PDB file of C-alpha atoms in Angstrom:
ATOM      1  CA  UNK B  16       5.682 -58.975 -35.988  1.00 52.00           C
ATOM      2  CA  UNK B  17       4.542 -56.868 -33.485  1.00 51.00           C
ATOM      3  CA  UNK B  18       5.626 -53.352 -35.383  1.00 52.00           C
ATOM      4  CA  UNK B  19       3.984 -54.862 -38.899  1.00 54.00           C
ATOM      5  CA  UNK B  20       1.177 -55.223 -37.256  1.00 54.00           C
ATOM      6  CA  UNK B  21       0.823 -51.847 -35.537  1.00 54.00           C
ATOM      7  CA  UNK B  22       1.811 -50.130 -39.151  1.00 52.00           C
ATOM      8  CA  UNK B  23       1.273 -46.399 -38.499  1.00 57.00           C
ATOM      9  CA  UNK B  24       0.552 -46.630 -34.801  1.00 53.00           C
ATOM     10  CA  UNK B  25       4.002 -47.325 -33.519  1.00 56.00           C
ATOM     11  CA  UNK B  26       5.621 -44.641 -31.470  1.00 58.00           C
ATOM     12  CA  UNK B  27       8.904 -44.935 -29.559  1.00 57.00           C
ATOM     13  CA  UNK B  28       7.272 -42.772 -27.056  1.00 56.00           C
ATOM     14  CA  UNK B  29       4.256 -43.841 -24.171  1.00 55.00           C
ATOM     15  CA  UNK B  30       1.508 -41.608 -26.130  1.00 57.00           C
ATOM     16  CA  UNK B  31      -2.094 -41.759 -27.842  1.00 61.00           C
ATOM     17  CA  UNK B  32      -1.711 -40.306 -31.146  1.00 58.00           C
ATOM     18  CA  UNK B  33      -4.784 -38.715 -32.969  1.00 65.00           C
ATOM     19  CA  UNK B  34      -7.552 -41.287 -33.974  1.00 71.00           C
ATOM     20  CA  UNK B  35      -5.615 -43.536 -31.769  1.00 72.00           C
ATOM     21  CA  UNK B  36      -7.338 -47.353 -32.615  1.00 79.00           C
ATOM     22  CA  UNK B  37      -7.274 -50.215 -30.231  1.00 83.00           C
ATOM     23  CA  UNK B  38      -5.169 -53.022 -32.360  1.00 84.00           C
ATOM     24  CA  UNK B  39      -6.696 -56.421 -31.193  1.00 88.00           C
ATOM     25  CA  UNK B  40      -5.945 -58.300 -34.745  1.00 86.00           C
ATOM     26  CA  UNK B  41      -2.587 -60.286 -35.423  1.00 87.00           C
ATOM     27  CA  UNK B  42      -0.278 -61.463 -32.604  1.00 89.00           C
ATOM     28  CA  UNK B  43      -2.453 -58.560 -30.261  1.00 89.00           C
ATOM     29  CA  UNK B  44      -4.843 -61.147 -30.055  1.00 90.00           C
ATOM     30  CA  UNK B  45      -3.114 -62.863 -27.581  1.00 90.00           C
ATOM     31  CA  UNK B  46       0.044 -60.858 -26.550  1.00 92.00           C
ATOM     32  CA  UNK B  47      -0.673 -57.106 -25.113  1.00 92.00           C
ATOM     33  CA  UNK B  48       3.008 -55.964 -25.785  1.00 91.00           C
ATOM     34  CA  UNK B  49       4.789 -59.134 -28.269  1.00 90.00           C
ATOM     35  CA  UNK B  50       7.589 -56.157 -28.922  1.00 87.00           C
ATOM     36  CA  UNK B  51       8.777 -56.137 -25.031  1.00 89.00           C
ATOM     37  CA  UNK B  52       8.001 -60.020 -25.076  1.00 90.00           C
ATOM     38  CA  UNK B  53      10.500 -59.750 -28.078  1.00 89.00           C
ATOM     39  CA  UNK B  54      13.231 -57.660 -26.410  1.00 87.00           C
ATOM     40  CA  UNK B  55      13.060 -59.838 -23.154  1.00 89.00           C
ATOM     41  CA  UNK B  56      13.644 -63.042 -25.277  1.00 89.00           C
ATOM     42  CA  UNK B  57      16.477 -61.415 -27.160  1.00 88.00           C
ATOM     43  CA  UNK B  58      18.173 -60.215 -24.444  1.00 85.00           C
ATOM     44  CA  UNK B  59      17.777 -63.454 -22.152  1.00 87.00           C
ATOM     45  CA  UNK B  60      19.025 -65.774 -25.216  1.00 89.00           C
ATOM     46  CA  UNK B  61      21.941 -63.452 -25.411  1.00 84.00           C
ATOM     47  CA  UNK B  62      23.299 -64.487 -22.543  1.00 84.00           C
ATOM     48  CA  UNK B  63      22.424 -67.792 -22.706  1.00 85.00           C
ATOM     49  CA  UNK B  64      24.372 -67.558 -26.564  1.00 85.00           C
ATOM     50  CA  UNK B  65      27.182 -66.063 -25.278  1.00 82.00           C
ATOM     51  CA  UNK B  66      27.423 -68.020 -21.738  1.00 80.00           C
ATOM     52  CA  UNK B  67      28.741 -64.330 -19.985  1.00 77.00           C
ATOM     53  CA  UNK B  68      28.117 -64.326 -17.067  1.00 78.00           C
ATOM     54  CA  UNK B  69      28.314 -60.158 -16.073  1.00 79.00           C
ATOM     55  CA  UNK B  70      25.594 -59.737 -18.586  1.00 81.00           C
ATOM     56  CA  UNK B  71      23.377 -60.370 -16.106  1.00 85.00           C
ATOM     57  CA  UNK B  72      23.245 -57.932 -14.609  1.00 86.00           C
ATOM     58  CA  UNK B  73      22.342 -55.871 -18.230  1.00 85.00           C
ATOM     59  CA  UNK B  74      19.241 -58.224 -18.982  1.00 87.00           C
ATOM     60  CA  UNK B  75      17.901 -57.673 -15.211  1.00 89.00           C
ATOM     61  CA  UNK B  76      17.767 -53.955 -15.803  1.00 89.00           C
ATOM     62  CA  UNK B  77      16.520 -53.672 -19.247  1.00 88.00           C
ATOM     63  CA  UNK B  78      13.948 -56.284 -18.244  1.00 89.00           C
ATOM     64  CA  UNK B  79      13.038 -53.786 -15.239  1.00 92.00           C
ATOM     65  CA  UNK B  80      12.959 -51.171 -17.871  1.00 91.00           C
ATOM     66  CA  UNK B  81      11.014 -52.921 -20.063  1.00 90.00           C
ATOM     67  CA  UNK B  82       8.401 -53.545 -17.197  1.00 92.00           C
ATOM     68  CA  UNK B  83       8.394 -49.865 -15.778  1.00 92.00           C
ATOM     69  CA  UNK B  84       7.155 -49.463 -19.421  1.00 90.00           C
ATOM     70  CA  UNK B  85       4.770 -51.590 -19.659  1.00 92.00           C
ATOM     71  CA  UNK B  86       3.086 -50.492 -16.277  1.00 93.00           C
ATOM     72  CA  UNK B  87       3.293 -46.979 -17.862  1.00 91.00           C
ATOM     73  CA  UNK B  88       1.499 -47.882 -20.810  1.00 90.00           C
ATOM     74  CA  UNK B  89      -1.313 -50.341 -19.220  1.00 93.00           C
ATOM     75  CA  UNK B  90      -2.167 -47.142 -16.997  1.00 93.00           C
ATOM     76  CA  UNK B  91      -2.515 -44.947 -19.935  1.00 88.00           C
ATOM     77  CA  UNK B  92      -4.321 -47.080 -22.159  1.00 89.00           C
ATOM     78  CA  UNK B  93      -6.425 -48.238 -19.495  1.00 92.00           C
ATOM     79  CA  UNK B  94      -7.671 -44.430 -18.490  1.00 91.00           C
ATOM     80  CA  UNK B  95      -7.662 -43.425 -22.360  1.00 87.00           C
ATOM     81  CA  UNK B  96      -8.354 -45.461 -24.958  1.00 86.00           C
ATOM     82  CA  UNK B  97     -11.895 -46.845 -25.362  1.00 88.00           C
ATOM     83  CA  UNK B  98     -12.100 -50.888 -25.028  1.00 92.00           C
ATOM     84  CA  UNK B  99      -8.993 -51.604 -23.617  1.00 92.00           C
ATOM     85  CA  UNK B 100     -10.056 -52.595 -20.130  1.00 94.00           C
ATOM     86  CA  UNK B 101     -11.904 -55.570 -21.465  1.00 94.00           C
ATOM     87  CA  UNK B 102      -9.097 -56.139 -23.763  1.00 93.00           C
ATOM     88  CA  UNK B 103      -6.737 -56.419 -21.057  1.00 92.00           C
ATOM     89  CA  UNK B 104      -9.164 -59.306 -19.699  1.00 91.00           C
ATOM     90  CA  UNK B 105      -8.778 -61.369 -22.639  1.00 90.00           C
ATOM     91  CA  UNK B 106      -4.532 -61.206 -23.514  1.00 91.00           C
ATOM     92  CA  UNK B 107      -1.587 -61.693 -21.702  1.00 91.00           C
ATOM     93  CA  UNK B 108       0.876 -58.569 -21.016  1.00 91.00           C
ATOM     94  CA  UNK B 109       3.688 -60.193 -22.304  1.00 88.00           C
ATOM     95  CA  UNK B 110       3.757 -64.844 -22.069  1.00 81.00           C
ATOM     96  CA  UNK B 111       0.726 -66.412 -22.066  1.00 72.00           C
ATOM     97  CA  UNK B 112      -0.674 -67.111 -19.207  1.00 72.00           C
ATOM     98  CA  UNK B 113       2.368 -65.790 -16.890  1.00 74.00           C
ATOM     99  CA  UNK B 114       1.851 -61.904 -17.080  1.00 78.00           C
TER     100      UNK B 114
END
């Protein structure tokens, strides 16, 4: 959802690309990052699917991963892209109303 909705503007890498446009429309209304909220759902009901145990340990890191990220990209957004202070006052990083 998250990818349709960022069409053009998705990049596996933490980067403003040229003309760079704040996307508040869609699931961004609400959710800052729904693609990391994906990933951390996946990976949680994984475990929970397959009841293994050791995979723990897996989910715990990517989910550290996923929030080293996020930090990442808050702090570049934040210092470069026009509007996205105030948007950060009106969404949730990734659940509503947790981060």
């Amino acid at each position: 959802m998250g990818i349709v909705t960022l069409k053009n503007h998705f990049s596996n890498k933490v980067e403003l690309q040229t003309n760079h446009q704040l996307i508040q429309s869609g699931i961004y209304t609400i959710i800052r990052h729904p693609i990391y909220c994906g990933i951390i759902l996946q990976a949680i009901s994984t475990i929970l699917l397959l009841n293994v145990r050791f995979a723990i340990i897996f989910v715990v890191w990517a989910i550290i991963g996923v929030l080293v990220r996020i930090k990442n990209e808050e702090r570049s957004l934040s210092t470069n892209l026009t509007g996205y202070v105030e948007y950060r006052k009106k969404s949730s990083a990734l659940f509503l109303g947790i981060y």
